[in-house]
Amino acid sequence: QNNDGVELAKNPTRVKPPPMHKVLLLNDDFTPMEFVVIVLQQFFGLDRERANRVMLKVHTEGKGVCGVYPKDVAATKVAQVMDFSRQHQHPLQCVMEEN
Ligand code: TYC
């Protein structure tokens, strides 16, 4: 029996939480700082101060973590940010990586 109470013939009992994935923004020379701050607030729930801090980290260090989520949630965030950036004709890149 796994930890959802479901009987399983071969699958091992799930003992670990689902693997988490970082969502990162990458720096570029063209996307306005203000647009990145809006993305961080709108899609990652950061307040303006935290959003500004993450944006400046990406700007100076090349990349920065927006949040850490289960795989499907992380993939949705990446797709939403990429769509939003393209709609506004900015080259902003959002990627995910497993922890
Ligand atoms: N480097 C950009 C600029 O100077 C700002 C920027 C920050 C772009 C973070 C992308 O993920 C990014 N306008």
PDB file of C-alpha atoms and ligand atoms in Angstrom:
ATOM      1  CA  GLN A   1       0.000   0.000   0.000  1.00  0.00           C
ATOM      2  CA  ASN A   2       1.409   3.418  -0.898  1.00  0.00           C
ATOM      3  CA  ASN A   3       0.877   6.547   1.169  1.00  0.00           C
ATOM      4  CA  ASP A   4      -2.332   7.439  -0.704  1.00  0.00           C
ATOM      5  CA  GLY A   5      -3.823   4.212   0.552  1.00  0.00           C
ATOM      6  CA  VAL A   6      -3.768   2.605  -2.903  1.00  0.00           C
ATOM      7  CA  GLU A   7      -2.686  -1.018  -3.276  1.00  0.00           C
ATOM      8  CA  LEU A   8       0.184  -1.370  -5.767  1.00  0.00           C
ATOM      9  CA  ALA A   9       1.564  -4.626  -7.159  1.00  0.00           C
ATOM     10  CA  LYS A  10       5.063  -3.575  -8.287  1.00  0.00           C
ATOM     11  CA  ASN A  11       5.468   0.176  -7.658  1.00  0.00           C
ATOM     12  CA  PRO A  12       7.547   0.956  -4.596  1.00  0.00           C
ATOM     13  CA  THR A  13       5.940   2.795  -1.710  1.00  0.00           C
ATOM     14  CA  ARG A  14       6.350   6.559  -2.200  1.00  0.00           C
ATOM     15  CA  VAL A  15       8.437   7.806   0.696  1.00  0.00           C
ATOM     16  CA  LYS A  16       9.857  11.012  -0.793  1.00  0.00           C
ATOM     17  CA  PRO A  17       8.036  14.259  -1.569  1.00  0.00           C
ATOM     18  CA  PRO A  18       7.794  15.044  -5.320  1.00  0.00           C
ATOM     19  CA  PRO A  19      11.024  16.459  -6.771  1.00  0.00           C
ATOM     20  CA  MET A  20      11.001  20.261  -6.794  1.00  0.00           C
ATOM     21  CA  HIS A  21      12.094  22.425  -9.701  1.00  0.00           C
ATOM     22  CA  LYS A  22      13.597  25.900  -9.665  1.00  0.00           C
ATOM     23  CA  VAL A  23      12.173  28.465 -12.059  1.00  0.00           C
ATOM     24  CA  LEU A  24      14.822  30.986 -13.147  1.00  0.00           C
ATOM     25  CA  LEU A  25      14.927  34.182 -15.150  1.00  0.00           C
ATOM     26  CA  LEU A  26      17.920  34.826 -17.399  1.00  0.00           C
ATOM     27  CA  ASN A  27      19.422  38.251 -18.053  1.00  0.00           C
ATOM     28  CA  ASP A  28      19.386  39.937 -21.450  1.00  0.00           C
ATOM     29  CA  ASP A  29      20.273  43.446 -22.659  1.00  0.00           C
ATOM     30  CA  PHE A  30      16.810  44.495 -23.878  1.00  0.00           C
ATOM     31  CA  THR A  31      13.961  43.582 -21.515  1.00  0.00           C
ATOM     32  CA  PRO A  32      13.102  46.637 -19.386  1.00  0.00           C
ATOM     33  CA  MET A  33      13.794  46.271 -15.657  1.00  0.00           C
ATOM     34  CA  GLU A  34      10.241  47.384 -14.905  1.00  0.00           C
ATOM     35  CA  PHE A  35       8.816  44.582 -17.061  1.00  0.00           C
ATOM     36  CA  VAL A  36      10.850  41.969 -15.144  1.00  0.00           C
ATOM     37  CA  VAL A  37       9.608  43.393 -11.832  1.00  0.00           C
ATOM     38  CA  ILE A  38       6.008  43.108 -13.072  1.00  0.00           C
ATOM     39  CA  VAL A  39       6.587  39.488 -14.164  1.00  0.00           C
ATOM     40  CA  LEU A  40       7.985  38.584 -10.747  1.00  0.00           C
ATOM     41  CA  GLN A  41       5.006  40.161  -8.994  1.00  0.00           C
ATOM     42  CA  GLN A  42       2.334  38.838 -11.355  1.00  0.00           C
ATOM     43  CA  PHE A  43       3.517  35.243 -11.891  1.00  0.00           C
ATOM     44  CA  PHE A  44       5.552  34.527  -8.753  1.00  0.00           C
ATOM     45  CA  GLY A  45       3.643  36.474  -6.102  1.00  0.00           C
ATOM     46  CA  LEU A  46       6.619  38.552  -4.968  1.00  0.00           C
ATOM     47  CA  ASP A  47       5.988  41.940  -3.399  1.00  0.00           C
ATOM     48  CA  ARG A  48       7.585  44.911  -5.201  1.00  0.00           C
ATOM     49  CA  GLU A  49      10.637  45.001  -2.921  1.00  0.00           C
ATOM     50  CA  ARG A  50      11.461  41.290  -3.343  1.00  0.00           C
ATOM     51  CA  ALA A  51      10.724  41.492  -7.067  1.00  0.00           C
ATOM     52  CA  ASN A  52      13.183  44.374  -7.397  1.00  0.00           C
ATOM     53  CA  ARG A  53      15.845  42.427  -5.488  1.00  0.00           C
ATOM     54  CA  VAL A  54      15.476  39.308  -7.698  1.00  0.00           C
ATOM     55  CA  MET A  55      15.456  41.442 -10.879  1.00  0.00           C
ATOM     56  CA  LEU A  56      18.709  43.172  -9.836  1.00  0.00           C
ATOM     57  CA  LYS A  57      20.311  39.816  -8.990  1.00  0.00           C
ATOM     58  CA  VAL A  58      19.447  38.536 -12.488  1.00  0.00           C
ATOM     59  CA  HIS A  59      20.701  41.797 -14.024  1.00  0.00           C
ATOM     60  CA  THR A  60      24.076  41.636 -12.229  1.00  0.00           C
ATOM     61  CA  GLU A  61      24.683  37.859 -11.942  1.00  0.00           C
ATOM     62  CA  GLY A  62      23.048  36.620 -15.152  1.00  0.00           C
ATOM     63  CA  LYS A  63      20.301  34.504 -13.605  1.00  0.00           C
ATOM     64  CA  GLY A  64      18.159  34.242 -10.501  1.00  0.00           C
ATOM     65  CA  VAL A  65      15.557  32.023  -8.864  1.00  0.00           C
ATOM     66  CA  CYS A  66      11.932  33.196  -9.024  1.00  0.00           C
ATOM     67  CA  GLY A  67      10.516  30.271  -7.059  1.00  0.00           C
ATOM     68  CA  VAL A  68      10.634  26.512  -6.449  1.00  0.00           C
ATOM     69  CA  TYR A  69       7.662  24.297  -7.405  1.00  0.00           C
ATOM     70  CA  PRO A  70       6.608  20.757  -8.300  1.00  0.00           C
ATOM     71  CA  LYS A  71       7.482  19.947 -11.935  1.00  0.00           C
ATOM     72  CA  ASP A  72       4.040  20.614 -13.501  1.00  0.00           C
ATOM     73  CA  VAL A  73       3.613  23.946 -11.688  1.00  0.00           C
ATOM     74  CA  ALA A  74       7.148  25.032 -12.670  1.00  0.00           C
ATOM     75  CA  ALA A  75       6.494  24.116 -16.325  1.00  0.00           C
ATOM     76  CA  THR A  76       3.259  26.144 -16.325  1.00  0.00           C
ATOM     77  CA  LYS A  77       5.048  29.210 -14.874  1.00  0.00           C
ATOM     78  CA  VAL A  78       7.777  28.973 -17.538  1.00  0.00           C
ATOM     79  CA  ALA A  79       5.162  28.762 -20.332  1.00  0.00           C
ATOM     80  CA  GLN A  80       3.139  31.674 -18.899  1.00  0.00           C
ATOM     81  CA  VAL A  81       6.192  33.938 -18.561  1.00  0.00           C
ATOM     82  CA  MET A  82       7.455  33.043 -22.061  1.00  0.00           C
ATOM     83  CA  ASP A  83       4.002  33.754 -23.569  1.00  0.00           C
ATOM     84  CA  PHE A  84       3.652  37.039 -21.679  1.00  0.00           C
ATOM     85  CA  SER A  85       7.149  38.183 -22.717  1.00  0.00           C
ATOM     86  CA  ARG A  86       6.527  37.323 -26.375  1.00  0.00           C
ATOM     87  CA  GLN A  87       3.172  39.134 -26.302  1.00  0.00           C
ATOM     88  CA  HIS A  88       5.061  42.228 -25.182  1.00  0.00           C
ATOM     89  CA  GLN A  89       7.877  41.569 -27.694  1.00  0.00           C
ATOM     90  CA  HIS A  90      10.589  41.215 -25.050  1.00  0.00           C
ATOM     91  CA  PRO A  91      13.324  38.564 -25.338  1.00  0.00           C
ATOM     92  CA  LEU A  92      13.116  37.610 -21.632  1.00  0.00           C
ATOM     93  CA  GLN A  93      13.979  33.931 -21.063  1.00  0.00           C
ATOM     94  CA  CYS A  94      12.476  31.822 -18.268  1.00  0.00           C
ATOM     95  CA  VAL A  95      13.785  28.299 -17.626  1.00  0.00           C
ATOM     96  CA  MET A  96      13.406  25.517 -15.067  1.00  0.00           C
ATOM     97  CA  GLU A  97      15.887  23.099 -13.524  1.00  0.00           C
ATOM     98  CA  GLU A  98      15.482  20.165 -11.149  1.00  0.00           C
ATOM     99  CA  ASN A  99      16.993  20.786  -7.702  1.00  0.00           C
TER     100      ASN A  99
HETATM  101  N1  TYC B   1      19.446  43.702 -18.238  1.00  0.00           N
HETATM  102  C1  TYC B   1      18.155  44.323 -18.453  1.00  0.00           C
HETATM  103  C2  TYC B   1      18.319  45.824 -18.649  1.00  0.00           C
HETATM  104  O1  TYC B   1      19.370  46.352 -18.379  1.00  0.00           O
HETATM  105  C3  TYC B   1      17.202  44.075 -17.278  1.00  0.00           C
HETATM  106  C4  TYC B   1      16.854  42.632 -17.082  1.00  0.00           C
HETATM  107  C5  TYC B   1      16.823  42.084 -15.801  1.00  0.00           C
HETATM  108  C6  TYC B   1      16.538  41.813 -18.162  1.00  0.00           C
HETATM  109  C7  TYC B   1      16.479  40.771 -15.576  1.00  0.00           C
HETATM  110  C8  TYC B   1      16.184  40.464 -17.953  1.00  0.00           C
HETATM  111  O2  TYC B   1      15.787  38.649 -16.461  1.00  0.00           O
HETATM  112  C9  TYC B   1      16.157  39.963 -16.669  1.00  0.00           C
HETATM  113  N2  TYC B   1      17.278  46.498 -19.117  1.00  0.00           N
END
